[in-house]
mmCIF file of C-alpha atoms and ligand atoms in Angstrom:
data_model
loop_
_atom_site.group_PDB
_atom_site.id
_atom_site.type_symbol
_atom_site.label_atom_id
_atom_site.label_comp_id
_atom_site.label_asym_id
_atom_site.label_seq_id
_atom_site.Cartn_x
_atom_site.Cartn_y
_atom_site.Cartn_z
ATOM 1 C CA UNK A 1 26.851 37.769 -24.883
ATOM 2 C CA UNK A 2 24.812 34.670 -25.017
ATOM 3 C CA UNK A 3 24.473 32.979 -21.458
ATOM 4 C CA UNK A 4 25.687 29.513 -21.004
ATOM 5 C CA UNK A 5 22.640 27.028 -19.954
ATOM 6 C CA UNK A 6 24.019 24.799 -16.977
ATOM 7 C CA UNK A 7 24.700 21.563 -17.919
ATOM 8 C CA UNK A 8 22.465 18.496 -16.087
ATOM 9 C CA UNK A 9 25.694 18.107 -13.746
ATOM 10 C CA UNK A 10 25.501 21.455 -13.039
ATOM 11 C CA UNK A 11 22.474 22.291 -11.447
ATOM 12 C CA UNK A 12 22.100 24.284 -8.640
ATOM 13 C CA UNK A 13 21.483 22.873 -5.335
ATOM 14 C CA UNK A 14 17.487 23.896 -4.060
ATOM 15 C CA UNK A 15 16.410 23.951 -0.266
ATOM 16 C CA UNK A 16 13.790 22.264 0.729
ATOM 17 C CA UNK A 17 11.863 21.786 3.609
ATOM 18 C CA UNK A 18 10.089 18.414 3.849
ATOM 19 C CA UNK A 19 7.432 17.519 6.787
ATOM 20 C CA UNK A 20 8.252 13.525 7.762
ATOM 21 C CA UNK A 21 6.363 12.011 10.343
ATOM 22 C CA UNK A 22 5.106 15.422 11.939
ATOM 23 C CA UNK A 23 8.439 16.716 11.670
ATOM 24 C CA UNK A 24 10.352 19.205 9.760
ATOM 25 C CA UNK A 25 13.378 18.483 7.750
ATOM 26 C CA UNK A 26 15.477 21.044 5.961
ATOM 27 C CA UNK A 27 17.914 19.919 3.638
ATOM 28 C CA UNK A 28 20.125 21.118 0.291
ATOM 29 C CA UNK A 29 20.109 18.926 -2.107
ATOM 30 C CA UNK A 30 20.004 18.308 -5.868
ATOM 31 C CA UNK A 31 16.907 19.001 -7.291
ATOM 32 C CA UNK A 32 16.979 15.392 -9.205
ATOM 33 C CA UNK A 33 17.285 13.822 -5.564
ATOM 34 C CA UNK A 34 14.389 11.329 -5.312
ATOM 35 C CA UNK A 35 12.044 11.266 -2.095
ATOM 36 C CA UNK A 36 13.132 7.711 -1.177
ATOM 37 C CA UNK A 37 17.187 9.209 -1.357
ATOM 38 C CA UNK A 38 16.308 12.443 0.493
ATOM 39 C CA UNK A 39 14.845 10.066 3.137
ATOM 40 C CA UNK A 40 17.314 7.971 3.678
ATOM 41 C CA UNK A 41 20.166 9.518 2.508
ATOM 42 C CA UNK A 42 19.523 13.256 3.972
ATOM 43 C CA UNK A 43 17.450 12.403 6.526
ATOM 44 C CA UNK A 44 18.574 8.911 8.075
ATOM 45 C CA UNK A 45 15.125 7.155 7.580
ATOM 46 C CA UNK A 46 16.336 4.287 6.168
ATOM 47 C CA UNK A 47 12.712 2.620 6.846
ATOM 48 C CA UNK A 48 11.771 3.014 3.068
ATOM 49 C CA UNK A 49 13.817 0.419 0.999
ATOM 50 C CA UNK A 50 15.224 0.469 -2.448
ATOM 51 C CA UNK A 51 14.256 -2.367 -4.571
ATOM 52 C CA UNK A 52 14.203 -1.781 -8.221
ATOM 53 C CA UNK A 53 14.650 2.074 -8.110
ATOM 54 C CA UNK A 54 11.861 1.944 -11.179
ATOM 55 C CA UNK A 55 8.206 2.123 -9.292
ATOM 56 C CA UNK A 56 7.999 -1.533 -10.189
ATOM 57 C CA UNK A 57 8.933 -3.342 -6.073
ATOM 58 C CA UNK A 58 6.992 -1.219 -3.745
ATOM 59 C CA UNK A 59 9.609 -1.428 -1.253
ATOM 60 C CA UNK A 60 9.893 2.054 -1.304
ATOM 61 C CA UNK A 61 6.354 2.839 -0.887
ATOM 62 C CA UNK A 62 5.722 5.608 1.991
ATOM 63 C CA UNK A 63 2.203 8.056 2.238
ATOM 64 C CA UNK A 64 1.891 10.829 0.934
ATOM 65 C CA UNK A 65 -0.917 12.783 2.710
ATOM 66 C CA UNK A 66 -2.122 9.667 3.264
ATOM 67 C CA UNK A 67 -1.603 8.146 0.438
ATOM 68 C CA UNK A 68 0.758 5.316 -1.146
ATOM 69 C CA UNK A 69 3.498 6.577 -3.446
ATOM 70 C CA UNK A 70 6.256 4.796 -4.775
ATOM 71 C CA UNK A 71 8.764 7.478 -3.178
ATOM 72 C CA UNK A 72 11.518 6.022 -5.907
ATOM 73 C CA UNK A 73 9.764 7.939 -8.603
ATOM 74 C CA UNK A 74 8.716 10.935 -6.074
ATOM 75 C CA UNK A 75 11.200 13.940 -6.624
ATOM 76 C CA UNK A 76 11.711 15.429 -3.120
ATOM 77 C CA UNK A 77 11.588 18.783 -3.988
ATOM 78 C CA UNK A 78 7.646 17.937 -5.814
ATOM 79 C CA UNK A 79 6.604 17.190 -1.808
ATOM 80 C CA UNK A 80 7.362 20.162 0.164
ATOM 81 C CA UNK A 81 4.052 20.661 1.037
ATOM 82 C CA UNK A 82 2.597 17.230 1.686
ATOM 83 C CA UNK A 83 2.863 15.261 5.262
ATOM 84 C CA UNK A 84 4.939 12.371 4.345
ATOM 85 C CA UNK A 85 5.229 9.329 6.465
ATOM 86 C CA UNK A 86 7.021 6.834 6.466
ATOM 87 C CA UNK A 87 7.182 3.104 8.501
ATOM 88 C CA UNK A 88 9.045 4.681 11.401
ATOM 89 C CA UNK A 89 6.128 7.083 11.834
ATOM 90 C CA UNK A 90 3.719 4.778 12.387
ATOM 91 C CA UNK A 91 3.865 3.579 16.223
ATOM 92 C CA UNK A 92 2.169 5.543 18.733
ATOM 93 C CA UNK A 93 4.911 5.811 21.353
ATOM 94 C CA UNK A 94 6.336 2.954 20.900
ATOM 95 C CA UNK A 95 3.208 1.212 20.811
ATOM 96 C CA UNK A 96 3.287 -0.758 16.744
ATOM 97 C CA UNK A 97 0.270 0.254 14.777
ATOM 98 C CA UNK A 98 -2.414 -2.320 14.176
ATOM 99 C CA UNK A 99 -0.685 -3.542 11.107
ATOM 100 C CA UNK A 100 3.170 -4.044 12.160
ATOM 101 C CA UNK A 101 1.217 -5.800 15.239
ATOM 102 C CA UNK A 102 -0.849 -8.110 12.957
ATOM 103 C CA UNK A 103 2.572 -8.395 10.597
ATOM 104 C CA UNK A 104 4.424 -9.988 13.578
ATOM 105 C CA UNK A 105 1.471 -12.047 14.701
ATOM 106 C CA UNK A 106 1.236 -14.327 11.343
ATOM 107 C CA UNK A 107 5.015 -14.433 10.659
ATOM 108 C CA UNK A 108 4.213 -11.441 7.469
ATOM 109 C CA UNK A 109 7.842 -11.613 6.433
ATOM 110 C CA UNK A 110 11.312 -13.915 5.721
ATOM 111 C CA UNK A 111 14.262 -11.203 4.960
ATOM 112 C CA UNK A 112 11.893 -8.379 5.842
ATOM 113 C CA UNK A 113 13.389 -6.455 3.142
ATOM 114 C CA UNK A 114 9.816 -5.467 1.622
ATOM 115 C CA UNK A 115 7.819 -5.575 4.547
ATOM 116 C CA UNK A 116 8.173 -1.706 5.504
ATOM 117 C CA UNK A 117 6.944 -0.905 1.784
ATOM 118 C CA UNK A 118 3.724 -3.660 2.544
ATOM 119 C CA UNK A 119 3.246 -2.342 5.376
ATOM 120 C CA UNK A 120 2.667 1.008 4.612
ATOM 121 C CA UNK A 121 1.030 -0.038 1.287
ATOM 122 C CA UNK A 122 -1.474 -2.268 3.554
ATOM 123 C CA UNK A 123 -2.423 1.011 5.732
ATOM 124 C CA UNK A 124 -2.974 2.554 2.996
ATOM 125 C CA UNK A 125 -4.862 -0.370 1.415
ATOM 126 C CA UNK A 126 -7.267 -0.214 4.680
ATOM 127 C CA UNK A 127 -7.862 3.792 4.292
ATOM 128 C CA UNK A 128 -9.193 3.091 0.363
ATOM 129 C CA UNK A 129 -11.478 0.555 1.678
ATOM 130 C CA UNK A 130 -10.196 -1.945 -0.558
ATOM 131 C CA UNK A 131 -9.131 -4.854 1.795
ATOM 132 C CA UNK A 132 -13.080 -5.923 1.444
ATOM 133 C CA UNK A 133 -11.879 -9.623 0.644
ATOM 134 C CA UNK A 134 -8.817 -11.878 0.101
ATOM 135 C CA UNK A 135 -9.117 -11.435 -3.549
ATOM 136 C CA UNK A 136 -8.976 -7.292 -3.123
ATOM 137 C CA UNK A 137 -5.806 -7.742 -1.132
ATOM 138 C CA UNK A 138 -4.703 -10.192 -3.564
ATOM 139 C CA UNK A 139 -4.877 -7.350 -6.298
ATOM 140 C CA UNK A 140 -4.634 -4.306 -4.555
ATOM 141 C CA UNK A 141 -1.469 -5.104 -3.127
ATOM 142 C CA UNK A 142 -0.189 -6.160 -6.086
ATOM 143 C CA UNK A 143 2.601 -4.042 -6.222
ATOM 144 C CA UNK A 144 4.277 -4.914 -3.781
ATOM 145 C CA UNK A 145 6.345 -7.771 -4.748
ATOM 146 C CA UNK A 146 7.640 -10.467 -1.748
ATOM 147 C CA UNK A 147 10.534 -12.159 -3.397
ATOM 148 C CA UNK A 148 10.408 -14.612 -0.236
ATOM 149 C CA UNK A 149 6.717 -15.366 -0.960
ATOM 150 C CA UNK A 150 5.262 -14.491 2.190
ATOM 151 C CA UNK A 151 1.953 -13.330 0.633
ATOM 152 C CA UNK A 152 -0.364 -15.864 2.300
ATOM 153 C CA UNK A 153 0.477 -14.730 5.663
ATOM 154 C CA UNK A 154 0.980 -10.971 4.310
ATOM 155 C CA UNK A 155 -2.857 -11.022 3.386
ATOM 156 C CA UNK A 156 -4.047 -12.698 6.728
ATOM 157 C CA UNK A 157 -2.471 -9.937 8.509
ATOM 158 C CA UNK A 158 -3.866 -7.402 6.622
ATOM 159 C CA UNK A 159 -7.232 -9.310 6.528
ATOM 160 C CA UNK A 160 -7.109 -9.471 10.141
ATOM 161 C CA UNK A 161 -6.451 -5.892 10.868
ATOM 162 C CA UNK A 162 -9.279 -5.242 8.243
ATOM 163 C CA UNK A 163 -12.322 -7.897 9.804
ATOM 164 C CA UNK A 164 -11.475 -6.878 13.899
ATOM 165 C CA UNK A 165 -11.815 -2.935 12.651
ATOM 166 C CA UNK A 166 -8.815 -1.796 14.612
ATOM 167 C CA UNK A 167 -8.467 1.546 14.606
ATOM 168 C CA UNK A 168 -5.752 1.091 11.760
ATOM 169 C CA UNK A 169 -5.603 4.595 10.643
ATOM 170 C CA UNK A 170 -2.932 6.787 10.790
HETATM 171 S S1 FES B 201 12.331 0.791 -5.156
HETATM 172 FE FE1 FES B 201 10.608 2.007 -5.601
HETATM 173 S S2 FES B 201 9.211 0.649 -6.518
HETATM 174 FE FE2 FES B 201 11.008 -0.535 -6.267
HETATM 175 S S1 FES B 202 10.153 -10.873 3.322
HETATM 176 FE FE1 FES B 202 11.852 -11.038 1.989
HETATM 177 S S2 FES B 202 11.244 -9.931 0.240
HETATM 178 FE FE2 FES B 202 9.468 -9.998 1.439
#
């Protein structure tokens, strides 16, 4: 007799075993369960925001093996094998990194509801060697949208970080 496929509500829960800021997470969980709600949902890193849930706000944006991923339109069960971080991984105890320093120093934010994404987009931004001028920033960072409009003082913190050469990597 013909076996019944599961229907999409249906699927089976998968284990996985993500690695977050040099730790190791286990969780069960639906294997349509983006990154972004695995971390804050399963995990309680609520660092990582949800904007527009469609890769188009960057406020979700966390690394990836050291690289900037939308983690909205990141299935978690894809990244068991890379070394996620995300904003709360990025101070050395307790000390900010170079960029949430040079974030509070010009003022980089109103709400603050985007500026985990920018700021993890920015380190990122540094490590691709493309913060080379205001109008690389300008486009590079591009998608990550500031519905307060702090960009001016969102690119003179990154430009900062990027003209002293701080050790701004991860
Ligand atoms: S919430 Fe992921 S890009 Fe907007
Ligand atoms: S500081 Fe409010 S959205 Fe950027």
């Amino acid at each position: 007799m013909r076996q019944e496929e599961p229907t999409a509500s249906e699927l089976p829960s998968v284990d996985v075993t993500l690695r977050v800021n040099g730790s190791s997470f286990h969780a069960r969980i639906d294997p349509r369960v983006t990154l972004l709600d695995a971390l804050r949902d399963h995990l309680g890193l609520t660092g990582a925001k949800k904007g527009c849930d469609q890769g188009a706000c960057g406020a979700c944006t966390v690394l990836a093996d050291g690289k900037r991923i939308v983690s909205c339109l990141a299935l978690a069960a894809q990244y068991e094998d890379r070394e996620i971080t995300t904003v709360e991984g990025l101070a050395d105890n307790g000390v900010p990194h170079p960029m949430q320093a040079a974030f509070t120093r010009h003022d980089a934010f109103q709400c603050g509801y985007c500026t985990p994404g920018q700021i993890m987009s920015a380190v990122s931004l540094l490590a691709e060697g493309r913060a080379g001028s205001e109008d690389d920033v300008r486009e590079f960072m591009s998608g990550n949208i500031c519905r307060c409009g702090a960009y001016p003082n969102i690119r003179a913190a990154i430009r900062e970080v990027a003209s002293e050469g701080d050790d701004a990597s991860l």
